[in-house]
Coordinates of C-alpha atoms in Angstrom, one line a residue:
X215 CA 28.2 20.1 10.2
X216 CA 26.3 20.8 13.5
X217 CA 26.4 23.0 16.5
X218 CA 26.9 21.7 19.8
X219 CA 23.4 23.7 21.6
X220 CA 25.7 23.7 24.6
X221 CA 27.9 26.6 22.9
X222 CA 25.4 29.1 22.0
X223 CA 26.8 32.3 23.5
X224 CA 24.6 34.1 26.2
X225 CA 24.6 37.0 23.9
X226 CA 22.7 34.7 21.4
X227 CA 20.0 33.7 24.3
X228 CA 20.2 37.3 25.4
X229 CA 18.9 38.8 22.5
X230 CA 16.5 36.4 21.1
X231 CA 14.7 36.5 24.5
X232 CA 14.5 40.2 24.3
X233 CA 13.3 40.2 20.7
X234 CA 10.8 37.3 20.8
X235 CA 7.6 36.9 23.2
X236 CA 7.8 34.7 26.1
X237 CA 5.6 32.1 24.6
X238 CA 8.2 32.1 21.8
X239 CA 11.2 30.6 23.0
X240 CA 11.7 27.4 25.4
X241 CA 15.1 26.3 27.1
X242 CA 12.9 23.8 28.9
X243 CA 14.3 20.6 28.3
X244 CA 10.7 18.5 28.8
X245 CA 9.1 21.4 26.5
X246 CA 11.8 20.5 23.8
X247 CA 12.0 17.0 24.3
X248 CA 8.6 16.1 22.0
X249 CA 11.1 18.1 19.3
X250 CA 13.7 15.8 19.3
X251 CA 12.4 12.2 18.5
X252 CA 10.9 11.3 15.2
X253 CA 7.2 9.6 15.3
X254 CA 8.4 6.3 14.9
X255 CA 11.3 6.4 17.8
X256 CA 13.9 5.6 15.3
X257 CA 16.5 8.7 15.7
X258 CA 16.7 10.8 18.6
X259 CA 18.3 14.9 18.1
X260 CA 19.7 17.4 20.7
X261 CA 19.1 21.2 21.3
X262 CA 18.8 23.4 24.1
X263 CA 16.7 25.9 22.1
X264 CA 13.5 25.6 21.0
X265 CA 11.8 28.8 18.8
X266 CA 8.4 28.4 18.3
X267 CA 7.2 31.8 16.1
X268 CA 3.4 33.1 16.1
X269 CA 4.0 34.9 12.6
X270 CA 6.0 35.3 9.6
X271 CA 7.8 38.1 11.4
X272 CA 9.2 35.8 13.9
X273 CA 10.6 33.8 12.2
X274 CA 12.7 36.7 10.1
X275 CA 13.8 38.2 13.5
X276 CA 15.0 35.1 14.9
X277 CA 16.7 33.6 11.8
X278 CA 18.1 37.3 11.7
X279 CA 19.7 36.9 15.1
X280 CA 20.8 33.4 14.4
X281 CA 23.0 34.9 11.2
X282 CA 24.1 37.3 13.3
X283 CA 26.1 34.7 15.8
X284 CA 26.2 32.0 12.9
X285 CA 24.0 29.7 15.1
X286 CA 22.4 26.7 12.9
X287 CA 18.8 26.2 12.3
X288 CA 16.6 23.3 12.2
X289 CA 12.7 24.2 10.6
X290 CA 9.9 21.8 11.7
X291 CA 6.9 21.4 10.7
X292 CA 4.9 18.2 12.0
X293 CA 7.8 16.3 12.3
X294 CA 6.1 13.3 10.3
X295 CA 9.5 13.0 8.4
X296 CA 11.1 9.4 7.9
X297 CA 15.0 10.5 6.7
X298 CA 16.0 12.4 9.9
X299 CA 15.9 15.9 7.7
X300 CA 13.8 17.7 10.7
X301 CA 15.7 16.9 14.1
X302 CA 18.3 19.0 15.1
X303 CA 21.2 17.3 16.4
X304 CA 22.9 20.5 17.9
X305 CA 21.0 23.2 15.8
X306 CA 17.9 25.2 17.5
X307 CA 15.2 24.0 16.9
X308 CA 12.6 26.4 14.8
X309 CA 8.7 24.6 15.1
X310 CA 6.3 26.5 12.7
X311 CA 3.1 24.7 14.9
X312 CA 2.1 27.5 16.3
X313 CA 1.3 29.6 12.9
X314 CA -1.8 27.5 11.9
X315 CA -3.7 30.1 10.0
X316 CA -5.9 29.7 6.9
X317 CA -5.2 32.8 5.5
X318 CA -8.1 33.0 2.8
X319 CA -10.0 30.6 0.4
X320 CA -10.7 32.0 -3.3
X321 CA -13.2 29.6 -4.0
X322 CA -13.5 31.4 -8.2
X323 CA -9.5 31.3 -8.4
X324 CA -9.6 27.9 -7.2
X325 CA -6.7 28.8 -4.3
X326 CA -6.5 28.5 -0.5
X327 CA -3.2 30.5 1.0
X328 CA -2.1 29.0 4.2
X329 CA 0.6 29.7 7.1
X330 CA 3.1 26.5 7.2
X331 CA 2.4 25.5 10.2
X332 CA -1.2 24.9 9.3
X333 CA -2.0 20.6 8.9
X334 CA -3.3 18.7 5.9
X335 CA -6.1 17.9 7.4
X336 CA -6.9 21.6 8.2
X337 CA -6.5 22.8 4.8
X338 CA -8.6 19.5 3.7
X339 CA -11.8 20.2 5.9
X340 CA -11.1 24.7 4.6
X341 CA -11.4 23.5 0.8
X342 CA -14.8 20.7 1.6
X343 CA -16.5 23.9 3.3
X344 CA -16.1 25.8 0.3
X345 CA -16.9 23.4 -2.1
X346 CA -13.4 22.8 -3.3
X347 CA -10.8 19.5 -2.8
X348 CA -7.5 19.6 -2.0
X349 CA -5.6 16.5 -3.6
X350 CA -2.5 15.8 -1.7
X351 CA -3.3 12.6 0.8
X352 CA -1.4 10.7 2.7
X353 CA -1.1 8.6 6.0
X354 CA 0.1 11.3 8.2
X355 CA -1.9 14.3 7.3
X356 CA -3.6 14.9 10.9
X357 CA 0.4 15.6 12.3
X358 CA 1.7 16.7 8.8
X359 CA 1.9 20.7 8.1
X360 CA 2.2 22.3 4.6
X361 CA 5.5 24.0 5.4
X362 CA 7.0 20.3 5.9
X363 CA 5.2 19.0 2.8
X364 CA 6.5 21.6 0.6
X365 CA 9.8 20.8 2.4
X366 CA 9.9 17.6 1.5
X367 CA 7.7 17.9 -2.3
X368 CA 5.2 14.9 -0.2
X369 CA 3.7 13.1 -2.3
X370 CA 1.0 10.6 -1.6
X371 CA -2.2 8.4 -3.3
X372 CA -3.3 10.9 -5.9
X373 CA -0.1 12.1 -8.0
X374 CA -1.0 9.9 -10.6
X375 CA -3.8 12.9 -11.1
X376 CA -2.5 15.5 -9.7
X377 CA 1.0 15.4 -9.2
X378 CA 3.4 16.0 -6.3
X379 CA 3.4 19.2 -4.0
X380 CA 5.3 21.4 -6.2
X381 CA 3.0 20.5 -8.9
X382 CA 0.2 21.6 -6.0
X383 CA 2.3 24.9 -5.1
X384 CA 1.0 28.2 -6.9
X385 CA 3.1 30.9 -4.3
X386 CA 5.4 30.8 -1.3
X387 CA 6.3 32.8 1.2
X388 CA 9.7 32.2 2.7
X389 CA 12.5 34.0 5.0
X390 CA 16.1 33.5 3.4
X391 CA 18.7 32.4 5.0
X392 CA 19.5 36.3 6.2
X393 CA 16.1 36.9 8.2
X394 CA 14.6 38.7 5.2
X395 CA 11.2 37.8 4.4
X396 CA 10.6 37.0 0.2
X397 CA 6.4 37.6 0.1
X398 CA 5.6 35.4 -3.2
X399 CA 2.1 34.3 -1.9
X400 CA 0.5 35.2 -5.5
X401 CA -2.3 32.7 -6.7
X402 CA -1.3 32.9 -10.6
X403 CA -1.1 30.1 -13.2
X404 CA 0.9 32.0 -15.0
X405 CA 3.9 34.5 -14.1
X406 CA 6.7 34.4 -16.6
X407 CA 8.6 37.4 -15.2
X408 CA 11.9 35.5 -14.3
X409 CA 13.3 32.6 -12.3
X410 CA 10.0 30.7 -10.3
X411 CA 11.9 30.4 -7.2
X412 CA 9.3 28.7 -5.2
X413 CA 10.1 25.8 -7.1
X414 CA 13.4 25.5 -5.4
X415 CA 12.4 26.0 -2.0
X416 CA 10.5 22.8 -2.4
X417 CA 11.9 19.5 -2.1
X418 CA 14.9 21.8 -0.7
X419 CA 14.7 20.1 3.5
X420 CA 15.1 23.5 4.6
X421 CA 18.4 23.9 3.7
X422 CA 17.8 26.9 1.6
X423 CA 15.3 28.7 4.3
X424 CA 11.9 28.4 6.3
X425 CA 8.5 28.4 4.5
X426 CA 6.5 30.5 6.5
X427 CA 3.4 30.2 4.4
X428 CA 1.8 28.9 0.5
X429 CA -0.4 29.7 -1.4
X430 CA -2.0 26.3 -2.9
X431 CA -4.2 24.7 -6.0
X432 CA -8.0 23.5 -4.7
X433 CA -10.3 21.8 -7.5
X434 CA -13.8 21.5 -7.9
X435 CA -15.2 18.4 -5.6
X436 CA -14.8 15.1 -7.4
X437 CA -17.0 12.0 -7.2
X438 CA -15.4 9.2 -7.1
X439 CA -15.7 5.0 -7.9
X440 CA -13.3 2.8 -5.9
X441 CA -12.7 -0.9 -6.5
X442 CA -10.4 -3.3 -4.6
X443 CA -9.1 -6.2 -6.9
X444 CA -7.6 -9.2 -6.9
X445 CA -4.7 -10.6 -9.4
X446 CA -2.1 -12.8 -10.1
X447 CA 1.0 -11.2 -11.0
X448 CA 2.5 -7.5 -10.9
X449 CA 3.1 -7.2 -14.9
X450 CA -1.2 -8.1 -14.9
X451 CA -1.2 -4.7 -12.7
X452 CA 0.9 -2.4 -14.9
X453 CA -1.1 -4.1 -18.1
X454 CA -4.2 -3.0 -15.6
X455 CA -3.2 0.0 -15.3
X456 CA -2.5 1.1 -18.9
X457 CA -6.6 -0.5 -19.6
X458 CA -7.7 2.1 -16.9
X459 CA -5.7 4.8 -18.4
X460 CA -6.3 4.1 -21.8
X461 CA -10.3 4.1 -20.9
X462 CA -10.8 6.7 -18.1
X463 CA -7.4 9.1 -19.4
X464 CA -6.4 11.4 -16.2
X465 CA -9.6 10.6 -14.2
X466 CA -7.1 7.4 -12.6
X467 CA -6.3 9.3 -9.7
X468 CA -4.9 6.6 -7.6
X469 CA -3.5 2.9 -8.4
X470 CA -2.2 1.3 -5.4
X471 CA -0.4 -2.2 -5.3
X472 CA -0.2 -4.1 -2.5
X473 CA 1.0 -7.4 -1.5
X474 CA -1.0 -10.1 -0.3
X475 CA 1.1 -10.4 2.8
X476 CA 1.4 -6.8 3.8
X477 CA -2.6 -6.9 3.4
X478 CA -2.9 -9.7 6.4
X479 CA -0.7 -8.2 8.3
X480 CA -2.2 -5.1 8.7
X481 CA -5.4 -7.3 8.8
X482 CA -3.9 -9.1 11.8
X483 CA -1.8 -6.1 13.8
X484 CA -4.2 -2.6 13.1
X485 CA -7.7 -2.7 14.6
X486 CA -10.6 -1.9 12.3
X487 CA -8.4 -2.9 9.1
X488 CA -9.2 -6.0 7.0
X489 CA -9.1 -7.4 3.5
X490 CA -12.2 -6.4 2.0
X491 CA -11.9 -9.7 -0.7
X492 CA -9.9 -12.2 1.2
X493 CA -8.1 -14.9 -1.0
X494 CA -5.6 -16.9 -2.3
X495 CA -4.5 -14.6 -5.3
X496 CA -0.7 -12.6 -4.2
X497 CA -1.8 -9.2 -5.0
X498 CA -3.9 -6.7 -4.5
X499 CA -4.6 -3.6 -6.2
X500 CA -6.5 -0.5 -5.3
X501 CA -7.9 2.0 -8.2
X502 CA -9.6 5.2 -8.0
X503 CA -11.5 7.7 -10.2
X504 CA -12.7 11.0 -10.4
X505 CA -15.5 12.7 -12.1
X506 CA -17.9 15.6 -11.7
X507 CA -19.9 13.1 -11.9
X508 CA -20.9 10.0 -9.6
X509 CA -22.7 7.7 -12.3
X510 CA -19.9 8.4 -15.3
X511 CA -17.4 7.5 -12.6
X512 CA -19.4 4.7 -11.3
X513 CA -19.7 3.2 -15.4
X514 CA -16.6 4.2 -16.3
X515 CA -15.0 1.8 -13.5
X516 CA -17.8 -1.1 -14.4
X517 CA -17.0 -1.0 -17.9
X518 CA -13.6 -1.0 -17.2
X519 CA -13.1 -3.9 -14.8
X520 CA -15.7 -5.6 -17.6
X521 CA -12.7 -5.6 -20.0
X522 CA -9.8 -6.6 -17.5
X523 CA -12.0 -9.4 -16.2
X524 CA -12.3 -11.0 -20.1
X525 CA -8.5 -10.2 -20.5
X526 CA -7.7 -12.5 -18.1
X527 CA -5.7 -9.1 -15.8
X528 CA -8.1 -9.6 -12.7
X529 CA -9.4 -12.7 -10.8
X530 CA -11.5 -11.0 -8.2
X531 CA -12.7 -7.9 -7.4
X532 CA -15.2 -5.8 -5.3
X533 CA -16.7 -2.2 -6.2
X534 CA -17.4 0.0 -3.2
X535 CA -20.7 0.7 -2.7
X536 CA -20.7 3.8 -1.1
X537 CA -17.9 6.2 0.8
X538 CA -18.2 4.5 4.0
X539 CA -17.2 1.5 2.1
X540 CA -14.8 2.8 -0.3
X541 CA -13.1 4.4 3.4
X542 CA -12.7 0.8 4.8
X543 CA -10.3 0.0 1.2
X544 CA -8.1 2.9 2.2
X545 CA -7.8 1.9 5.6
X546 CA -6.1 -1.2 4.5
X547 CA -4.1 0.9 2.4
X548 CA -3.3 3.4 4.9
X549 CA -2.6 1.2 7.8
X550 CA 0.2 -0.7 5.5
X551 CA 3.0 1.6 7.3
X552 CA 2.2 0.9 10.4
X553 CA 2.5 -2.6 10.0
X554 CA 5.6 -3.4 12.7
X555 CA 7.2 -6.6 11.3
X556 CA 6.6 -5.3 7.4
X557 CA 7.7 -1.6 7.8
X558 CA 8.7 -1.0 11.3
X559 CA 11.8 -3.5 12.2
X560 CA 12.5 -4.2 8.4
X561 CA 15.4 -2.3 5.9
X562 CA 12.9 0.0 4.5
X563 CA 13.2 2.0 0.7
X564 CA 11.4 4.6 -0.4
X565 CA 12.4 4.4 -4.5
X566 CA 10.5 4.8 -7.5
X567 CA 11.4 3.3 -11.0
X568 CA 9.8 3.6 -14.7
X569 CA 6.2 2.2 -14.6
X570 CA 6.9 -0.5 -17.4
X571 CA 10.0 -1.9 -15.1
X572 CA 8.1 -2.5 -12.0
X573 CA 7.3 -6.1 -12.8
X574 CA 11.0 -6.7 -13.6
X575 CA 12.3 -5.1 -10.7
X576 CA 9.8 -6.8 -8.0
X577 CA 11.3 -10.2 -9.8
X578 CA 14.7 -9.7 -10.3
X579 CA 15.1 -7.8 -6.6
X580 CA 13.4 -10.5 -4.3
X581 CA 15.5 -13.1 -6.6
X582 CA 18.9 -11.2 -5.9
X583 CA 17.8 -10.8 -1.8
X584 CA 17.0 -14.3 -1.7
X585 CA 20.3 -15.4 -3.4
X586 CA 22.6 -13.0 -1.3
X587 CA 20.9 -12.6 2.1
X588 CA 18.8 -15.9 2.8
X589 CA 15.4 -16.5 2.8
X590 CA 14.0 -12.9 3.4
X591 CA 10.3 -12.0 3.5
X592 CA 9.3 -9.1 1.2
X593 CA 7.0 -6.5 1.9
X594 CA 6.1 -4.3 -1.0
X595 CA 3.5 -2.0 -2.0
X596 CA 3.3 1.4 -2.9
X597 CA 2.0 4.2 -6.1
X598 CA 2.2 2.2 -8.9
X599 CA 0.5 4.5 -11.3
X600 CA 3.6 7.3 -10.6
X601 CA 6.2 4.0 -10.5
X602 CA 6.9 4.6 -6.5
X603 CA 7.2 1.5 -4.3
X604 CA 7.7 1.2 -0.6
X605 CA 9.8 -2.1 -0.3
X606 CA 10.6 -3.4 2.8
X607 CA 12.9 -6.5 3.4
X608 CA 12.1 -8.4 6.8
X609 CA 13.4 -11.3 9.0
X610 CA 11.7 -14.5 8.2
X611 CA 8.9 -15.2 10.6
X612 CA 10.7 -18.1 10.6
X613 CA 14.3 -17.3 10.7
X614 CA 16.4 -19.1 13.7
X615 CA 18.9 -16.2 14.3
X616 CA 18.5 -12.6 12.9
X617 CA 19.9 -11.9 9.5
X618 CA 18.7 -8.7 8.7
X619 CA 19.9 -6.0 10.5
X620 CA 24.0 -7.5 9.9
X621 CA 23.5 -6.9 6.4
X622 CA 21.2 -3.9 6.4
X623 CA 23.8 -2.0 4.2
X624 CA 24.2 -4.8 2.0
X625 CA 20.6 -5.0 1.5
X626 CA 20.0 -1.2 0.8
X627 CA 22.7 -1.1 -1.2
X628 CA 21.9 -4.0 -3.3
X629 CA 18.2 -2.8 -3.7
X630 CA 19.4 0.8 -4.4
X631 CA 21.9 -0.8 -7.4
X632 CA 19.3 -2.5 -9.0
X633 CA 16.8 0.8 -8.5
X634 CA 19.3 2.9 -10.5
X635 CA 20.5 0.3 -13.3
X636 CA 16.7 0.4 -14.2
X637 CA 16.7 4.6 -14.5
X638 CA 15.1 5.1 -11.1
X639 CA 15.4 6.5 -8.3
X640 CA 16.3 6.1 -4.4
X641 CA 14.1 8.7 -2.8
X642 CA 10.6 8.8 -4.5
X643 CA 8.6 10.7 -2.2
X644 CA 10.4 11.0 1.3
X645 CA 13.7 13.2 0.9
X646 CA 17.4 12.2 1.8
X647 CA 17.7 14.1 5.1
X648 CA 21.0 12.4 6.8
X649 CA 19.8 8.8 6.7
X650 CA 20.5 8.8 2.9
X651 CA 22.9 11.4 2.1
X652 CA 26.0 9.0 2.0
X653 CA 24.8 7.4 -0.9
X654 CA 23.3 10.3 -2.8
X655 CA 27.0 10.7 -4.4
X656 CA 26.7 7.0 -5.7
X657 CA 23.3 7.3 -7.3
X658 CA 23.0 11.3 -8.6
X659 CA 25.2 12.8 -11.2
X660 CA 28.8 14.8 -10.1
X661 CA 27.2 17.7 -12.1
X662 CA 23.7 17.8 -10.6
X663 CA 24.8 17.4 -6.9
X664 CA 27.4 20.3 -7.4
X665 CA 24.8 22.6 -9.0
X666 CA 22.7 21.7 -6.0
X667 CA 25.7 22.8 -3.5
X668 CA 26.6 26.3 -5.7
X669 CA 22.7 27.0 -4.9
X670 CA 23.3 26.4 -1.5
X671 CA 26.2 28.1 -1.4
X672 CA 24.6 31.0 -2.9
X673 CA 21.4 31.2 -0.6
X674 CA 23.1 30.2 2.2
X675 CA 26.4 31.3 2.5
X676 CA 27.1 31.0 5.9
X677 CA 25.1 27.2 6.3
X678 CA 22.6 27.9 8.7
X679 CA 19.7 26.3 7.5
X680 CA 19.1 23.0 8.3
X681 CA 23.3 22.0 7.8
X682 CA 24.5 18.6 6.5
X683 CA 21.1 17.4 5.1
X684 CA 21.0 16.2 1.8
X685 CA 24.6 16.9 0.9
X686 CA 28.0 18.4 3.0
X687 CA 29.2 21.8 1.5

């Protein structure tokens, strides 16, 4: 369901303009325009109101007023979402930019509590000045806030260590769906006094209500040794990764796989970015660790390669010699998204499937597509240590008349069937949003989406926040 903006009542406007600051509230339609198109120009929203709160308490009198009248609400945060979860299309529009705030590092409790409006990259540079790391990376962190990244449980190149952003989440502070504001910013490991609520607000789209602020995990600085390898086959890479695991345990903190041909293309198409080891060999892989300290890392990852290079699980491989080096690895990696005929005018899937299947399912997939659709080209790469692949199907470079985009629906849903015949799943890391929600109900369980709706239902009775995403109530 979703409001026409066009049929807010004046006694709506009326009162949020007298209970919010000028600098609060836009009807300006080039103002809200930036608010209404997602960062890669694939879906475009409509609203006539944009709110844009300085504080906490903002947001609680406007979502207040919006119960009120029964007006929808749409949260954003840096709008760096790829499911079509944080456009309104008829809701107001509710940007949490302008609360930006580091609250307060606790370098000894190892925390840093944030408002949600506040980007990675700003929480990133707060933890380095006090000697501490944040963990959670990812492509978009200069745009991405934390209020959208709890929103969406982000996840990024370091799960494999530390986990997604729930895992990353020690407090929340959130107002409900009724304008009242639930303070839960408290930096514990441990709290066992009842339901741990924040958990649900996570991963949730803002359907259940707006994070206003979080209170998050930092760890002491790591040093880390990076390698970029070279290999045959993707069962070599999963028998890689279990060498790297079984010899250097949790300090794996990323294991990237990447395809030969999404490697050149983001070589050819994304300035500054190039294969560090250029060959003949399909794959790619890229492996992290991290210790307190630079030498162990430095010998754990020799001795390690040492052993896959007389196993026969590695052709090639190169060792970064210093950050500035081991930076130009993850640009490649980083740049892979971009990439416009891989990722950006290809049928994309965000899934993720059991580790040991990942082989089988990068065979049997590309042998079904090729069989069904024609001769597509397959872009893959993604997280292989948490079993998450990006895998992108695109037109044949050479292809005489376009074959993709007529069967786009075959193709999802073919890729999708296989995903969830091999226990995985269809969203790993970016959310269902609208784009996917008409095949949740094929690929979740009748009891687990109508749980899911009762908690809705109760949180949200009237279904203001962030309507129709995920699932219809």
């Amino acid at each position: 369901m979703t409001h026409d903006a066009r049929s807010l009542p004046q006694a709506f406007f009326d009162e949020i303009k007298s209970a919010l600051s000028e600098k609060s509230w836009s009807i300006d339609p080039e103002e809200i325009s930036p608010y209404l198109e997602d960062w890669r120009g694939n879906y475009r929203g409509h609203s006539q109101l944009l709110i844009k709160p300085a504080s906490t308490e903002e947001v609680a009198i406007a979502v207040k007023i919006c119960a009120k009248h029964n007006i929808p609400i749409t949260p954003q945060g840096g709008n760096t979402g790829l499911v079509n979860a944080g456009l309104a299309h008829g809701e107001i529009v509710l940007s949490l930019k302008r609360m930006n705030t580091i609250r307060d590092v606790d370098p000894l409790n190892n925390s840093i509590t944030v408002d949600a409006g506040c980007i990675l990259t700003s929480v990133h540079s707060a933890a380095e000045d006090n000697d501490r790391f944040f963990p959670l990376s990812l492509g978009s962190q200069g745009t991405a806030t934390i209020g959208g990244l709890i929103s969406t449980n982000a996840g990024g190149v370091a799960v494999l260590r530390y986990g997604m952003m729930r895992d990353l989440l020690l407090g929340i502070e959130v107002v409900t769906a009724d304008g009242e504001i639930w303070g839960g910013l408290r930096g514990l490991r441990k709290d066992n006094t009842g339901y741990d609520l924040k958990h649900l607000f996570a991963g949730a789209e803002g359907t259940l209500g707006i994070v206003t602020g979080a209170c998050l995990k930092l760890f002491p600085t790591p040093r880390t040794a990076t390698a970029w390898l070279a290999l045959e086959t993707p069962e070599h890479a999963v028998d890689l990764l279990s060498l790297f695991r079984s010899e250097a345990g949790d300090t794996v903190t990323s294991f990237e796989l990447m395809h030969k041909s999404g490697v050149e293309l983001a070589a050819a198409e994304i300035t500054g970015c190039r294969d560090p080891l250029p060959n003949e060999l399909p794959w790619r892989v890229l492996v992290e660790l991290s210790f307190a300290d630079e030498a162990l890392a430095k010998s754990t990852l020799e001795r390690t390669l040492e052993k896959a290079f007389e196993s026969g699980l590695i052709a090639d491989g190169t060792i970064a010699a210093s950050l500035t080096h081991a930076e130009e690895f993850w640009k490649v990696r980083e740049s892979l998204p971009l990439v416009k005929r891989g990722f950006l005018t290809s049928v994309n899937h965000d899934i993720s499937i059991p580790v040991s299947r990942i082989a089988e399912f990068l065979n049997e997939c590309e042998a079904r597509l090729k069989s069904d659709v024609g001769d597509v080209d397959i872009f893959a790469f993604g997280h292989l240590g948490d079993g998450n692949l990006h895998y992108a199907v695109a037109e044949p470079a050479s292809a005489e008349r376009p074959i993709i985009k007529a069967q786009a629906e075959h193709i999802t849903d073919l890729v999708h069937t296989l995903v969830t015949s091999m226990g995985g799943s269809i969203s790993a890391e970016h959310g269902i949003g609208l784009l996917k929600r008409h095949e949740l109900p094929d690929h979740k369980n009748p009891a687990e989406l109508e749980t899911m709706r009762r908690i809705k239902r109760a949180l949200d009775p009237q279904n203001i926040m962030n309507p129709g995403r995920i699932f219809t109530v």
